[in-house]
CSV table of C-alpha atoms and ligand atoms in Angstrom, one decimal:
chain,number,residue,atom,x,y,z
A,1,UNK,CA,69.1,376.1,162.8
A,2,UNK,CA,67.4,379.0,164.8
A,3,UNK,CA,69.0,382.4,164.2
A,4,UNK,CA,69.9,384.3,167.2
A,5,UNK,CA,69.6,387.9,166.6
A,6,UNK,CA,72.4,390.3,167.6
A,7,UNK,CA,70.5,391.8,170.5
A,8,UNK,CA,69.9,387.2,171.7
A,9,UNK,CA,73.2,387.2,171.1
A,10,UNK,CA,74.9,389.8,173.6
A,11,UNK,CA,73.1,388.2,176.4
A,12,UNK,CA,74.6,385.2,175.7
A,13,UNK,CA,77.4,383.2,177.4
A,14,UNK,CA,80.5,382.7,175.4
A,15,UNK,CA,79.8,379.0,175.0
A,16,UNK,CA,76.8,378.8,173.6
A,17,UNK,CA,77.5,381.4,171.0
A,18,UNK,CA,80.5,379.0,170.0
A,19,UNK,CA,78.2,376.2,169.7
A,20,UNK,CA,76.0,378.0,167.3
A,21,UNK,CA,78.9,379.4,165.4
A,22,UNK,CA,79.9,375.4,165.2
A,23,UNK,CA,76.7,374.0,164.4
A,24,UNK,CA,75.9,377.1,161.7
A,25,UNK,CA,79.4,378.5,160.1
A,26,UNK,CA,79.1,378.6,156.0
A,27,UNK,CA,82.7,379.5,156.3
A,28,UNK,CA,83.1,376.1,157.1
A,29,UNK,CA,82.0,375.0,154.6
A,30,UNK,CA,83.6,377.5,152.2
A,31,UNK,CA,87.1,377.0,153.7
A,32,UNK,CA,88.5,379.5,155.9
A,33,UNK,CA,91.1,381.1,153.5
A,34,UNK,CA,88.8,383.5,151.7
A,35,UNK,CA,88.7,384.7,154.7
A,36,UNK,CA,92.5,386.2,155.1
A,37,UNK,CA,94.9,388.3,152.7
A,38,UNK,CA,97.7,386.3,152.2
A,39,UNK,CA,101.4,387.9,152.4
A,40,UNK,CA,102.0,389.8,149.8
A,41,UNK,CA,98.8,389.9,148.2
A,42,UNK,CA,97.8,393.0,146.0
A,43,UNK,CA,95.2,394.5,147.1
A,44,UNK,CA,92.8,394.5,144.2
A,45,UNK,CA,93.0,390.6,144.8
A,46,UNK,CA,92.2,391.0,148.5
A,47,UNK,CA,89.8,393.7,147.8
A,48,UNK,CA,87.4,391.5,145.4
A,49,UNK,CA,88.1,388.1,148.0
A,50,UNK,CA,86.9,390.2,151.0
A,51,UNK,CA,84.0,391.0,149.3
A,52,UNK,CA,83.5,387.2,148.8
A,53,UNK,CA,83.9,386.9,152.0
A,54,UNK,CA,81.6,389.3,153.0
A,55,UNK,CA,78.6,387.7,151.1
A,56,UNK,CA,79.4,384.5,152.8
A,57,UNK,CA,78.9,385.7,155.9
A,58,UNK,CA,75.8,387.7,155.0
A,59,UNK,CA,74.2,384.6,154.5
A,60,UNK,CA,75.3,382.9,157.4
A,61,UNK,CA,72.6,381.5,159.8
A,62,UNK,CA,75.4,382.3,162.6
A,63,UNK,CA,76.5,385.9,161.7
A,64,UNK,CA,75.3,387.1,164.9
A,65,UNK,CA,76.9,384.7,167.3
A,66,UNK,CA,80.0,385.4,165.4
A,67,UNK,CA,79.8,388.9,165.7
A,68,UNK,CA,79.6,388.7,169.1
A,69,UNK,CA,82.3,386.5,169.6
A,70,UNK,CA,84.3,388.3,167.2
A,71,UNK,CA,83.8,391.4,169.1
A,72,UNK,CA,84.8,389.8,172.7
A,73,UNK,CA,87.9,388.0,171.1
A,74,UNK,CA,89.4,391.4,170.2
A,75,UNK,CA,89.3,390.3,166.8
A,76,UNK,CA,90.2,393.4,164.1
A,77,UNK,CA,92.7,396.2,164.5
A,78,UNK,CA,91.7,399.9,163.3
A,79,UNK,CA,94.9,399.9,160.6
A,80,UNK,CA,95.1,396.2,159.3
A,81,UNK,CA,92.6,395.6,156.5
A,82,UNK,CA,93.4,391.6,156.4
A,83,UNK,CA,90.7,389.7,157.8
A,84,UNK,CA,86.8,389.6,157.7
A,85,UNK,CA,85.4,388.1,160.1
A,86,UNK,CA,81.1,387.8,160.8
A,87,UNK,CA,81.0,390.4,157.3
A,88,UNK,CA,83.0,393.1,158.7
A,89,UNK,CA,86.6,394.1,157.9
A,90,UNK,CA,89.5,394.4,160.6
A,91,UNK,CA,88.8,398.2,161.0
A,92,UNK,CA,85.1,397.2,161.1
A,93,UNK,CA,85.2,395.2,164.0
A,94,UNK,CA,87.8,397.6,165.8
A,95,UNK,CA,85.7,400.4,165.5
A,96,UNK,CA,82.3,398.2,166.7
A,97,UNK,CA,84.4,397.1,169.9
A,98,UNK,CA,85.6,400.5,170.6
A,99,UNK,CA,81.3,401.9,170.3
A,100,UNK,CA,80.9,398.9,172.9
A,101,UNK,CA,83.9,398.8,175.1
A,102,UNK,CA,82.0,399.2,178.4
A,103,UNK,CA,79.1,396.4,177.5
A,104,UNK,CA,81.8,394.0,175.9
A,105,UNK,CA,84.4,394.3,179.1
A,106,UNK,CA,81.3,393.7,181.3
A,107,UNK,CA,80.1,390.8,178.9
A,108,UNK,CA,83.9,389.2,179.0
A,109,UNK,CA,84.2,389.2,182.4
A,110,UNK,CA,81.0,387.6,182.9
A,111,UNK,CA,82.2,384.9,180.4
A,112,UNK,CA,85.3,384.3,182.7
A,113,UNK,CA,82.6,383.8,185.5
A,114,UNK,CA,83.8,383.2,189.0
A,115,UNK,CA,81.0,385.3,190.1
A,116,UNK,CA,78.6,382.7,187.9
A,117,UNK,CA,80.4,379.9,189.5
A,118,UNK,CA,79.0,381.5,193.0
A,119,UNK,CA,75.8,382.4,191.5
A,120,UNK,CA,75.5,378.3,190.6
A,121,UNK,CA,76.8,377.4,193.8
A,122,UNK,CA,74.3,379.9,195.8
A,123,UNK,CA,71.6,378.7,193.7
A,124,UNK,CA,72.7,374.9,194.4
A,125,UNK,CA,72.6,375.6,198.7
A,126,UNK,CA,69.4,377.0,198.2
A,127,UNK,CA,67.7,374.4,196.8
A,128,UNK,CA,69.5,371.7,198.5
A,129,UNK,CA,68.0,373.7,201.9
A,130,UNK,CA,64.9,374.6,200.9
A,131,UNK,CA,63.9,370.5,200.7
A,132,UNK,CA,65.8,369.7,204.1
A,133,UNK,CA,64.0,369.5,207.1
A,134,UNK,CA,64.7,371.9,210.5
A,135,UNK,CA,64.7,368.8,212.2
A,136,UNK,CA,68.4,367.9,210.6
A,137,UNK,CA,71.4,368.0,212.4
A,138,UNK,CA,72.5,371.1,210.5
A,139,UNK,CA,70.5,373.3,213.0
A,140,UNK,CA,71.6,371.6,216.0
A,141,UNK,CA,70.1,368.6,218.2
A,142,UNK,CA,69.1,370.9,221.4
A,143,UNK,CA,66.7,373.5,220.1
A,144,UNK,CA,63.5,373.7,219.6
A,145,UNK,CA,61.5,373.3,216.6
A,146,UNK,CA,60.2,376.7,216.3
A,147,UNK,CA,63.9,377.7,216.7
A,148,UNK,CA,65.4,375.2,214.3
A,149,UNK,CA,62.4,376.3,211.5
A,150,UNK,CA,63.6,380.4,212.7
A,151,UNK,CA,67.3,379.7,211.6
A,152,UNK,CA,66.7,377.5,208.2
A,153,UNK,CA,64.4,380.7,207.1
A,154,UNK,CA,67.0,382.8,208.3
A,155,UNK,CA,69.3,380.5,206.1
A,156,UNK,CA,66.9,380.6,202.9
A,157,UNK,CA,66.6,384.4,203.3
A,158,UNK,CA,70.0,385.2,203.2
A,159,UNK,CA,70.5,382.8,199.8
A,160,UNK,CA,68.1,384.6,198.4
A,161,UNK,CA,69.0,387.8,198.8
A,162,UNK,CA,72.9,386.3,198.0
A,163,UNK,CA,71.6,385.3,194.6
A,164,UNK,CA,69.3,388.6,194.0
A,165,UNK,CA,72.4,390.9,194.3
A,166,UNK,CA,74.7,388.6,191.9
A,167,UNK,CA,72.3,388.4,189.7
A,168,UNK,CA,70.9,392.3,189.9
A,169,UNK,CA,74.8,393.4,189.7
A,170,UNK,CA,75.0,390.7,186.2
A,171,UNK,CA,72.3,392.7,184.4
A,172,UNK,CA,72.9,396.3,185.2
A,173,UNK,CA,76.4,395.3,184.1
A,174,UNK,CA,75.8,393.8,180.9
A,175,UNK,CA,72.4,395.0,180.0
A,176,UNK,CA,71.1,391.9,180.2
A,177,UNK,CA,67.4,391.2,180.1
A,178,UNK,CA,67.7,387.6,182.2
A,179,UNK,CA,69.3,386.3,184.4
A,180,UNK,CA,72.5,384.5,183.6
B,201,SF4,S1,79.5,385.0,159.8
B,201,SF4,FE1,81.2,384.6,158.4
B,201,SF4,S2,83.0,384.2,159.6
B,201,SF4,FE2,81.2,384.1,161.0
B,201,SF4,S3,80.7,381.9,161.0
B,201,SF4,FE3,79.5,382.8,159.4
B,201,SF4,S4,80.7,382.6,157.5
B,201,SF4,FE4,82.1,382.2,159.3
C-alpha cells in the first residue's frame, strides 16, 4: 500500500485516513491486546508489552494515518501510561495534541464539515450553471439575451467567489496545501 507521510496525512479528511489505517494496520494482524495494560498488571509486564507494541507500529505501513487519527480522537491522557497507540504512549500522544491544539481543532472541525457540505454543494451549482444556457427559464422569459447572458455571469461570478472564500478560509485554517 502507499505510505502517506505525516505532513499527507494532516491534510487529510478523517475518512480516508481510516480507510488507510483499515486497509494497512499490522496491529490487526497482531491482535489488539498488546496494545493495552490490562487491570492490574505490573508494570515491568506492561513496560516490556508496550515496547512490543511500539515496534509493531514502527513498522506499520499506516503509522501516519494513525497518528493523525489518534491525535484528532483525543486519544492519550498526560498521567495514564496504558495504551500505545500509532508507537506513542498515552502521555505521548497527550503531549503531541497539546503542541498542535490549534491545527488539530481546525482539522476536526473541518472533518465534521458542514462548511464542506456547502463547499460541494457551491461547487455542484456552479457547474450545473456554467453548462446551462441564458436562454433557460431560470433568467426569465422577457429579457433580452444580452441581459439573460449579464445575470448567469453575474450568477457564475458570485459561485466563484462563494467557493474561493470557503476554500481560502479551509487552508489558512488548517494549513492545508489543497483544497479540500
Ligand atoms: S501504527 Fe500501530 S496502532 Fe496504528 S494501525 Fe499501525 S500497528 Fe495499529
Amino acid at each position: 500500500m502507499h505510505r502517506m507521510t505525516s505532513t499527507q496525512a494532516r491534510h487529510t479528511r478523517r475518512a480516508v485516513l481510516q480507510a488507510a489505517v483499515d486497509a494497512g494496520a499490522e496491529c490487526a494482524t497482531v491482535g489488539t491486546d498488546l496494545f493495552f495494560r490490562e487491570d492490574g498488571e505490573p508494570y515491568i509486564e506492561w513496560q516490556a508489552r508496550r515496547a512490543e507494541a511500539v515496534r509493531v507500529c514502527v513498522g506499520c505501513p499506516a503509522r501516519a494515518a494513525c497518528t493523525e487519527l489518534a491525535l484528532r480522537d483525543g486519544d492519550g491522557q498526560p498521567t495514564r501510561d496504558d495504551m500505545v497507540r500509532a508507537g506513542l504512549t498515552g502521555p505521548e500522544l497527550a503531549a503531541l495534541r497539546g503542541r498542535q491544539a490549534v491545527r488539530l481543532a481546525a482539522a476536526t472541525a473541518a472533518d465534521r464539515d458542514t462548511e464542506g457540505q456547502e463547499l460541494d454543494r457551491l461547487v455542484a451549482e456552479l457547474r450545473a450553471e456554467a453548462i446551462t444556457s441564458p436562454d433557460s427559464a431560470r433568467y426569465g422569459t422577457v429579457r433580452s439575451t444580452a441581459l439573460r447572458t449579464a445575470a448567469q455571469t453575474d450568477r457564475l461570478r458570485t459561485l466563484a467567489a462563494q467557493i474561493r472564500q470557503i476554500r481560502t478560509a479551509r487552508r489558512t485554517r488548517t494549513g492545508w496545501g489543497v483544497a479540500a
